[in-house]
PDB file of C-alpha atoms in Angstrom:
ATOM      1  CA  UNK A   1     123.538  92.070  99.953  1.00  0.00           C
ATOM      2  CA  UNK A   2     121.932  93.604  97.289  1.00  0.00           C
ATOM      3  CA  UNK A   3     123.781  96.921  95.862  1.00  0.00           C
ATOM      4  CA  UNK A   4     120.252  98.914  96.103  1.00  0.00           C
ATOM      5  CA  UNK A   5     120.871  99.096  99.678  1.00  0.00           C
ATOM      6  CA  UNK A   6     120.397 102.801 100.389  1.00  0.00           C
ATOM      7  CA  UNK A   7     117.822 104.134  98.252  1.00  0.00           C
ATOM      8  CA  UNK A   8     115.569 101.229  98.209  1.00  0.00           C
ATOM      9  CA  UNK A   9     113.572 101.271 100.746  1.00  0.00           C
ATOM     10  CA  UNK A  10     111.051 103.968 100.793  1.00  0.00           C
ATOM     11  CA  UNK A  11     108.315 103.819 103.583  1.00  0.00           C
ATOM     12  CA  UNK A  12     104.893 104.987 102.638  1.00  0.00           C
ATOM     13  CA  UNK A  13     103.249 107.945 103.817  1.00  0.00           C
ATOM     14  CA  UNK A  14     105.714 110.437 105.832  1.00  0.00           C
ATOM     15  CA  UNK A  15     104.260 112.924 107.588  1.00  0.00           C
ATOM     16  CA  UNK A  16     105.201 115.985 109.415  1.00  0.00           C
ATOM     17  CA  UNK A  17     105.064 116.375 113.385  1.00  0.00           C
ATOM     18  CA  UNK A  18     105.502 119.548 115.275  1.00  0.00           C
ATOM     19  CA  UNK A  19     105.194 121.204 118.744  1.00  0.00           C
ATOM     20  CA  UNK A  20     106.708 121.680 122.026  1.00  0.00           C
ATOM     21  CA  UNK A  21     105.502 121.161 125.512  1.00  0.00           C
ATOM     22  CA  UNK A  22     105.737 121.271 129.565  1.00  0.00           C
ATOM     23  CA  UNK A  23     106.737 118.496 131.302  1.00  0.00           C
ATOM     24  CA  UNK A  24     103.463 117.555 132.216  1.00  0.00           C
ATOM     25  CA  UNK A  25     101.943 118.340 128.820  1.00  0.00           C
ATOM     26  CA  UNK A  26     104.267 115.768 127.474  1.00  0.00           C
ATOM     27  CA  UNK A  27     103.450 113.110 130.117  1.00  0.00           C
ATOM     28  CA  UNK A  28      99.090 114.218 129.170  1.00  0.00           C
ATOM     29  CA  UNK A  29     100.986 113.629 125.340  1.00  0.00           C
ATOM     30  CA  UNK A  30     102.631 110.598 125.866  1.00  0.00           C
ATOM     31  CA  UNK A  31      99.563 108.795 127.277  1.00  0.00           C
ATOM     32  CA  UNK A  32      97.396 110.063 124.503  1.00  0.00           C
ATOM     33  CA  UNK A  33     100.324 108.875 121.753  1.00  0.00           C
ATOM     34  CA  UNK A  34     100.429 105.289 124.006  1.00  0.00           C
ATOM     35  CA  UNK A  35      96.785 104.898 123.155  1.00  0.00           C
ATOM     36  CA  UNK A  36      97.009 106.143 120.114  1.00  0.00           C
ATOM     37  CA  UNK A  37      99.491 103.691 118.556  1.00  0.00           C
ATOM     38  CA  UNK A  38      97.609 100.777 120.655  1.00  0.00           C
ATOM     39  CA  UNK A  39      94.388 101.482 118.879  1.00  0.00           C
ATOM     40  CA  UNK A  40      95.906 101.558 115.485  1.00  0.00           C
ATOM     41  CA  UNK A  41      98.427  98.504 115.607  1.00  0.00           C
ATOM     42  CA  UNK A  42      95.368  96.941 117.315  1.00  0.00           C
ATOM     43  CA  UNK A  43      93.162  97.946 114.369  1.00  0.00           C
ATOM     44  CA  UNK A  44      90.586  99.679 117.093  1.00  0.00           C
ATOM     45  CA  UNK A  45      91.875 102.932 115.485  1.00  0.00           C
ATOM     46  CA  UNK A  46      91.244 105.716 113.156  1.00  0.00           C
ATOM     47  CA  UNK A  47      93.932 108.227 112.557  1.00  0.00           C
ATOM     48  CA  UNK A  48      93.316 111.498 110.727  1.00  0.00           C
ATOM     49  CA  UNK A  49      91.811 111.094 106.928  1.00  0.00           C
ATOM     50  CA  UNK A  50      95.297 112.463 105.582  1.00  0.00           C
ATOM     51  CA  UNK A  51      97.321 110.584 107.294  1.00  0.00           C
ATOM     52  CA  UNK A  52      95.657 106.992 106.822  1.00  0.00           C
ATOM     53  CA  UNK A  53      97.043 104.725 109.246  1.00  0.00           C
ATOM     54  CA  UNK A  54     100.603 105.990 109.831  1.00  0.00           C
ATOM     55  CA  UNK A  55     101.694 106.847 113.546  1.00  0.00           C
ATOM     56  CA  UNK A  56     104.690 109.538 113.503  1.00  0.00           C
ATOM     57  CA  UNK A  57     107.607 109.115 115.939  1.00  0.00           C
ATOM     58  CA  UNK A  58     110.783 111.478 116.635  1.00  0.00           C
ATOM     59  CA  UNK A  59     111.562 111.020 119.745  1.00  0.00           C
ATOM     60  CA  UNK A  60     113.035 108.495 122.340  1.00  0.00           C
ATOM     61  CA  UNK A  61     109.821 108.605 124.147  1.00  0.00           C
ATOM     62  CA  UNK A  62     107.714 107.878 121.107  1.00  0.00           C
ATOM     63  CA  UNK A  63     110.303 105.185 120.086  1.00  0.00           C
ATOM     64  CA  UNK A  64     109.940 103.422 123.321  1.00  0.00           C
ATOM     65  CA  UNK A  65     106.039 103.342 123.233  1.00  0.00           C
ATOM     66  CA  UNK A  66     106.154 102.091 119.947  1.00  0.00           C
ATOM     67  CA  UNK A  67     108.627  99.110 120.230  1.00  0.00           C
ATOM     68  CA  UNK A  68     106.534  98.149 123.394  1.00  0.00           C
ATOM     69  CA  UNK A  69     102.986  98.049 121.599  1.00  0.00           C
ATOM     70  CA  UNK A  70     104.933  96.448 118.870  1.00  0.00           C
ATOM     71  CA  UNK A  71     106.452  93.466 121.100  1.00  0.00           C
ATOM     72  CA  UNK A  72     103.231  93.328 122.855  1.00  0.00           C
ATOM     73  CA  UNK A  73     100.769  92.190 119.258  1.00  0.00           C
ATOM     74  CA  UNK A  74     103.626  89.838 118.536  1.00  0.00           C
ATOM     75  CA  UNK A  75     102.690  86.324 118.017  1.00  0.00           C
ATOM     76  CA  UNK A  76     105.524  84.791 116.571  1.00  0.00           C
ATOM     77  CA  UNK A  77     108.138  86.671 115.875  1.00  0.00           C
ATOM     78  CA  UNK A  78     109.884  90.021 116.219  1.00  0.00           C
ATOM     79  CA  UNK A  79     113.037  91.017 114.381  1.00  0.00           C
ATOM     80  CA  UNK A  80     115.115  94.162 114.815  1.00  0.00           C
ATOM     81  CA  UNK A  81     117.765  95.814 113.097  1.00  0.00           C
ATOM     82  CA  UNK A  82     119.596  98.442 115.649  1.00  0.00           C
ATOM     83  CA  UNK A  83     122.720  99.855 116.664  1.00  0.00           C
ATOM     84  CA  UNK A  84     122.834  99.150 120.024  1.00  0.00           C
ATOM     85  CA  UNK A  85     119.297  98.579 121.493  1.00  0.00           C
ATOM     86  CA  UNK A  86     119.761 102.491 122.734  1.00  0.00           C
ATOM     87  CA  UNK A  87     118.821 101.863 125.997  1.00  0.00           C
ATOM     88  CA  UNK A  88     116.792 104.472 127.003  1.00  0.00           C
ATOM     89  CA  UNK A  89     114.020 102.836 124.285  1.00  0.00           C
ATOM     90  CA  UNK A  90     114.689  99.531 124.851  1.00  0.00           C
ATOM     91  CA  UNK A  91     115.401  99.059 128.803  1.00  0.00           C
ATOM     92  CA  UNK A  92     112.182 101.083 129.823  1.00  0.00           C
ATOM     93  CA  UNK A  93     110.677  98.909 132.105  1.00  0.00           C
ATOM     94  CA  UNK A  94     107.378  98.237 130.208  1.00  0.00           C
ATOM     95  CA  UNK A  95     109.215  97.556 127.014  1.00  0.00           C
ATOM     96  CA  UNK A  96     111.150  95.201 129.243  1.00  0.00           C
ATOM     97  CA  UNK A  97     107.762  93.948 130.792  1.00  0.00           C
ATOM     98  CA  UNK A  98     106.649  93.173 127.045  1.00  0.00           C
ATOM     99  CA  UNK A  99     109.321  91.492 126.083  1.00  0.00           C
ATOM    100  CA  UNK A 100     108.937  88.993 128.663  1.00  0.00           C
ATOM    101  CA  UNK A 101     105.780  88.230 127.957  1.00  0.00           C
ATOM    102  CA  UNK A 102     106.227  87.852 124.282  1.00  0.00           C
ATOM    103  CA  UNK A 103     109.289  85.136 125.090  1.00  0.00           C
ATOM    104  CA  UNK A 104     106.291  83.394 127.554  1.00  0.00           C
ATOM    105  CA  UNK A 105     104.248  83.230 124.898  1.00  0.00           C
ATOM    106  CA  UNK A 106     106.708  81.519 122.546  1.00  0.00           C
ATOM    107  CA  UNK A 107     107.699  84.637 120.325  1.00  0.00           C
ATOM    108  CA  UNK A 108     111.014  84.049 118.468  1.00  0.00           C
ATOM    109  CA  UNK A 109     113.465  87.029 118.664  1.00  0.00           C
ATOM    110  CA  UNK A 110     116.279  87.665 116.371  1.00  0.00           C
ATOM    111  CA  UNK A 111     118.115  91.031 116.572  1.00  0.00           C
ATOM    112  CA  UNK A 112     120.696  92.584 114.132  1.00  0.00           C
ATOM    113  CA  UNK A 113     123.456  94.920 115.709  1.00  0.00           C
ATOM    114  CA  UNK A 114     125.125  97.301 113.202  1.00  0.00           C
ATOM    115  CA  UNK A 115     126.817  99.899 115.807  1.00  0.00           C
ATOM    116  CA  UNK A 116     126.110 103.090 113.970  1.00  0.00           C
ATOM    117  CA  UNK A 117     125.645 105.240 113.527  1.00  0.00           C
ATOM    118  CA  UNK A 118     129.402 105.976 115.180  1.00  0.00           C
ATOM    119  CA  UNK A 119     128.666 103.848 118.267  1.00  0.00           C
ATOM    120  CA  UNK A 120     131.840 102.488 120.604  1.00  0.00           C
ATOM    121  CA  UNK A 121     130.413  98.989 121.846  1.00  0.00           C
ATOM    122  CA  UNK A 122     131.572  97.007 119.142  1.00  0.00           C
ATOM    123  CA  UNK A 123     130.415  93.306 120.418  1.00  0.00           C
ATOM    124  CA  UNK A 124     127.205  91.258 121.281  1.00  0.00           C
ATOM    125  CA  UNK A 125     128.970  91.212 124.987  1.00  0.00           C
ATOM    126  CA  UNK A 126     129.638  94.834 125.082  1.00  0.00           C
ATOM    127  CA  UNK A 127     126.023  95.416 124.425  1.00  0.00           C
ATOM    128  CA  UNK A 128     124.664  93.463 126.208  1.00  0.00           C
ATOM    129  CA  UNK A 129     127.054  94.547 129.361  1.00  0.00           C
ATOM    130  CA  UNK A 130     125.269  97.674 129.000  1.00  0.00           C
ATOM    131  CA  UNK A 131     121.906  96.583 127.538  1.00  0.00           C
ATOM    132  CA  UNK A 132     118.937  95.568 130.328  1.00  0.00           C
ATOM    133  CA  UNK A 133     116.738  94.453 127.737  1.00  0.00           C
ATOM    134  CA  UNK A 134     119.332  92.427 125.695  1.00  0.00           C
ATOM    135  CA  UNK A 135     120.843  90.936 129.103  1.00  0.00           C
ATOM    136  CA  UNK A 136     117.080  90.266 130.268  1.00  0.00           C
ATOM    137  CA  UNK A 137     116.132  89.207 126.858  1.00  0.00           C
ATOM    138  CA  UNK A 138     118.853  86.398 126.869  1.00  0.00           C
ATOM    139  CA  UNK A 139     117.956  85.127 130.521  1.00  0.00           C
ATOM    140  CA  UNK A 140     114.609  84.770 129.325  1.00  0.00           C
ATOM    141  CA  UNK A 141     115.172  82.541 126.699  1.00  0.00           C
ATOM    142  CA  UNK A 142     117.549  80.527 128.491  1.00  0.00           C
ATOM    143  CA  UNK A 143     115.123  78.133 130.353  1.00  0.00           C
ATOM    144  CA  UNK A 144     114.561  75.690 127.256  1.00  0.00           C
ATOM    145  CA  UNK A 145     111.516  75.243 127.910  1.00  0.00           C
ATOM    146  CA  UNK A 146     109.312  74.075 125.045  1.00  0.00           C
ATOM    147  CA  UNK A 147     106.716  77.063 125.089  1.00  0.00           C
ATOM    148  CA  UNK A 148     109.298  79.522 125.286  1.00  0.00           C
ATOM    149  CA  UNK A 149     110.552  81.301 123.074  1.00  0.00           C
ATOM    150  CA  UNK A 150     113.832  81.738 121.743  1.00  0.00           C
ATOM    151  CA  UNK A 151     116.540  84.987 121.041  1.00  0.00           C
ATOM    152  CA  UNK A 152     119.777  84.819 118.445  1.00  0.00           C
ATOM    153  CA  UNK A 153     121.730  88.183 117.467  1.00  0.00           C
ATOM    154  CA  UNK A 154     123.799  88.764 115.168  1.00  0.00           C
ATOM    155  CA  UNK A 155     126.805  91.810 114.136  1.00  0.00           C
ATOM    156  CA  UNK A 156     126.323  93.675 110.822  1.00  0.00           C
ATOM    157  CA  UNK A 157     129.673  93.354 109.405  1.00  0.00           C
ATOM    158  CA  UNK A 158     130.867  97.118 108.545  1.00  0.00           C
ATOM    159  CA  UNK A 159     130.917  96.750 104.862  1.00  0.00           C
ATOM    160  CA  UNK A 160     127.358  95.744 105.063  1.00  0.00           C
ATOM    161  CA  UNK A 161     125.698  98.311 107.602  1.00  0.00           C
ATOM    162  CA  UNK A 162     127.798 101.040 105.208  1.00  0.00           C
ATOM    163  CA  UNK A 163     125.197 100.256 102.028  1.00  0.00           C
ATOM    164  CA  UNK A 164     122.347 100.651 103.846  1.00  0.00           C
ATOM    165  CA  UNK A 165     120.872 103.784 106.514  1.00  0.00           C
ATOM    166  CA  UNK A 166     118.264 102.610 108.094  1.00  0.00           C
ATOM    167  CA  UNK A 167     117.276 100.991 111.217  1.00  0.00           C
ATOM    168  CA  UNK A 168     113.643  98.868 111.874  1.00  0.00           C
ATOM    169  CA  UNK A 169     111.585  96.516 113.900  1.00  0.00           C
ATOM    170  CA  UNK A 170     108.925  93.972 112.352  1.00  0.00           C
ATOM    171  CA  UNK A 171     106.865  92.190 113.634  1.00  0.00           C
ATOM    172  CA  UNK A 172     105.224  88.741 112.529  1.00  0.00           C
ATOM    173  CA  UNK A 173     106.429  89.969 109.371  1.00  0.00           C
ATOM    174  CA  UNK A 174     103.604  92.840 108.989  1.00  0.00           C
ATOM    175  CA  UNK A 175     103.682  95.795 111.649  1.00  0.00           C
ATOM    176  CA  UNK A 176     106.947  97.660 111.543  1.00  0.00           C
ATOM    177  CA  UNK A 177     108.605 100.654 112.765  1.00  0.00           C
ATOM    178  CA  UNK A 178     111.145 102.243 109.968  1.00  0.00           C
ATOM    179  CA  UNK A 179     113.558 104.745 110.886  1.00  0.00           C
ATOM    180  CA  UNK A 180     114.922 105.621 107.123  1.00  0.00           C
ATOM    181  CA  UNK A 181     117.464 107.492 108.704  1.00  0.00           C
ATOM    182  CA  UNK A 182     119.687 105.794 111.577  1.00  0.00           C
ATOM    183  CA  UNK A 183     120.966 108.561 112.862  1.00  0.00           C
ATOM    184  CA  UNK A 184     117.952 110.475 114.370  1.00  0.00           C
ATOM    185  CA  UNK A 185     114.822 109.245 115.911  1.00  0.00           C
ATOM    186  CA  UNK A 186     112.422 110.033 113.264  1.00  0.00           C
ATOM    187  CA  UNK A 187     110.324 106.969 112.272  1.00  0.00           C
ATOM    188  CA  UNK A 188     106.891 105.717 111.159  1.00  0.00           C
ATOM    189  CA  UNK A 189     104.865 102.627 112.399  1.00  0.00           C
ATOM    190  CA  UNK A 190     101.940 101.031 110.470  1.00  0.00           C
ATOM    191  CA  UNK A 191     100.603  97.508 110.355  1.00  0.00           C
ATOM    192  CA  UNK A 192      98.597  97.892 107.863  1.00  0.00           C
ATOM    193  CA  UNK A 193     101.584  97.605 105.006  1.00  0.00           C
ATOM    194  CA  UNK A 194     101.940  93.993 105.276  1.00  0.00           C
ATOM    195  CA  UNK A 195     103.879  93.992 101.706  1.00  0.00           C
ATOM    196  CA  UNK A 196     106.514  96.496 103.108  1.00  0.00           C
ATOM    197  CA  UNK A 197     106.528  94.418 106.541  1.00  0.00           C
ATOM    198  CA  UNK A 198     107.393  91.431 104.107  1.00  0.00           C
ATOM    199  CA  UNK A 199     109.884  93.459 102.248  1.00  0.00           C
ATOM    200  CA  UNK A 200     111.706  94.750 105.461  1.00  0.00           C
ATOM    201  CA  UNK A 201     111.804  90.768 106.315  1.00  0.00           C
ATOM    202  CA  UNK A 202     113.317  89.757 103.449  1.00  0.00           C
ATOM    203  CA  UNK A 203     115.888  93.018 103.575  1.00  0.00           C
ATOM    204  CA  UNK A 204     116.745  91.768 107.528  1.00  0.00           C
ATOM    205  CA  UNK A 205     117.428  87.901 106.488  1.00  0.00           C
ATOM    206  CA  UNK A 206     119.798  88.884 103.233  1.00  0.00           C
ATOM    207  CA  UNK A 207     121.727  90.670 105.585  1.00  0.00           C
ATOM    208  CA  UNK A 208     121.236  88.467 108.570  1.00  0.00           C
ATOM    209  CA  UNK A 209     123.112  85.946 105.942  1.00  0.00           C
ATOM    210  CA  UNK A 210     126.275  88.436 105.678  1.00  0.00           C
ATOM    211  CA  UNK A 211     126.681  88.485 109.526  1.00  0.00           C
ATOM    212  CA  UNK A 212     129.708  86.904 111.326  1.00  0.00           C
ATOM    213  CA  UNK A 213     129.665  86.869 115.318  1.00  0.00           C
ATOM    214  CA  UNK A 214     126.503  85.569 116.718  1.00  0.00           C
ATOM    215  CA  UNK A 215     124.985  84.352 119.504  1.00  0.00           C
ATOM    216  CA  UNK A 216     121.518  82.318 120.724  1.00  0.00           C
ATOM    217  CA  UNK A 217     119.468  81.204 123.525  1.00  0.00           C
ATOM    218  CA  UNK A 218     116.806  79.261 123.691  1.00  0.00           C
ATOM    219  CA  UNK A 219     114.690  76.612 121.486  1.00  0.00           C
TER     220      UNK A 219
END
């Protein structure tokens, strides 16, 4: 892996995100944001002038939504680079939902597990013990039938995951979601950054080539 690793990868146009809320302010919120981040990745949507196309993200909530509108425009592939599919983003039942339909649809999932930042489950089997959407994800693929699609993960040796701090999902190598720092929430989404998409695939497959334990379903 390249020796950049930390300090080269620079998402464009952060931007600042503030406010708190009742509980059913920030279910009203959280359907607004849904919509939101499906008219944008959708290209249906306009967000304010000085923030061009870049939707904002610090919270599980927001990271959930996003990951599902990301699986759902997904025509051939999706790759992410976590620690350990946190489950409260990953097993909410309509990110599950999407991912189910992507794999009917022939989408190809490949998913990088680095365990940080600090995390105990230290194998593809203890995640996925504890992991709906990895567990379901797997199932899915299992079938081998020809239109669906197909799921391999990988573990980030520790020598790797320590040059680099991020954590990201692509998909069909344009939309993305880029947490620069792994250890919070705090993230941007855009698809349209194609060339960063691009760069964040090449990033995932040098250090998908580093990776050790592994395991596949599917195809």
């Amino acid at each position: 892996m390249s020796s950049k690793g930390k300090a080269d990868l620079v998402a464009p146009d952060r931007l600042g995100h503030e406010g708190h809320q009742s509980q059913m302010e920030a279910v009203s919120e959280l359907e607004a944001y849904s919509q939101l981040v499906h008219d944008l990745l959708s290209g249906h949507g306009k967000a304010p002038s000085d923030a061009g196309n870049v939707i904002l993200n610090r919270s599980p909530d927001h990271a959930s939504v996003l990951i599902r509108h990301l699986i759902e425009i997904s025509t051939t592939s999706v790759l992410v680079l976590s620690g350990n599919l946190h489950p409260p983003v990953y097993d909410h039942p309509q990110v599950l939902a999407a991912m189910t339909r992507a794999i009917g649809r022939g989408v190809h999932f490949r998913i990088l597990l680095d365990f940080c930042p600090n995390l105990v489950v230290q194998s593809i089997q203890q995640v996925q013990e504890q992991s709906r959407f990895l567990d379901q994800l797997m199932a899915a693929t299992r079938g081998g039938e020809l239109n669906l699609g197909t799921a391999s993960v990988r573990t980030v040796p520790r020598f790797v995951a320590a040059k680099y701090n991020y954590h990201f999902v692509v998909v069909d190598e344009s939309a993305f979601r880029f947490e620069s720092d792994r250890s919070n929430f705090e993230a941007i989404a855009r698809s349209d950054q194609p060339d960063f998409g691009k760069t964040l695939c090449a990033r995932f497959n040098e250090i998908w080539t580093l990776c050790t334990e592994s395991t596949q379903s599917g195809g």
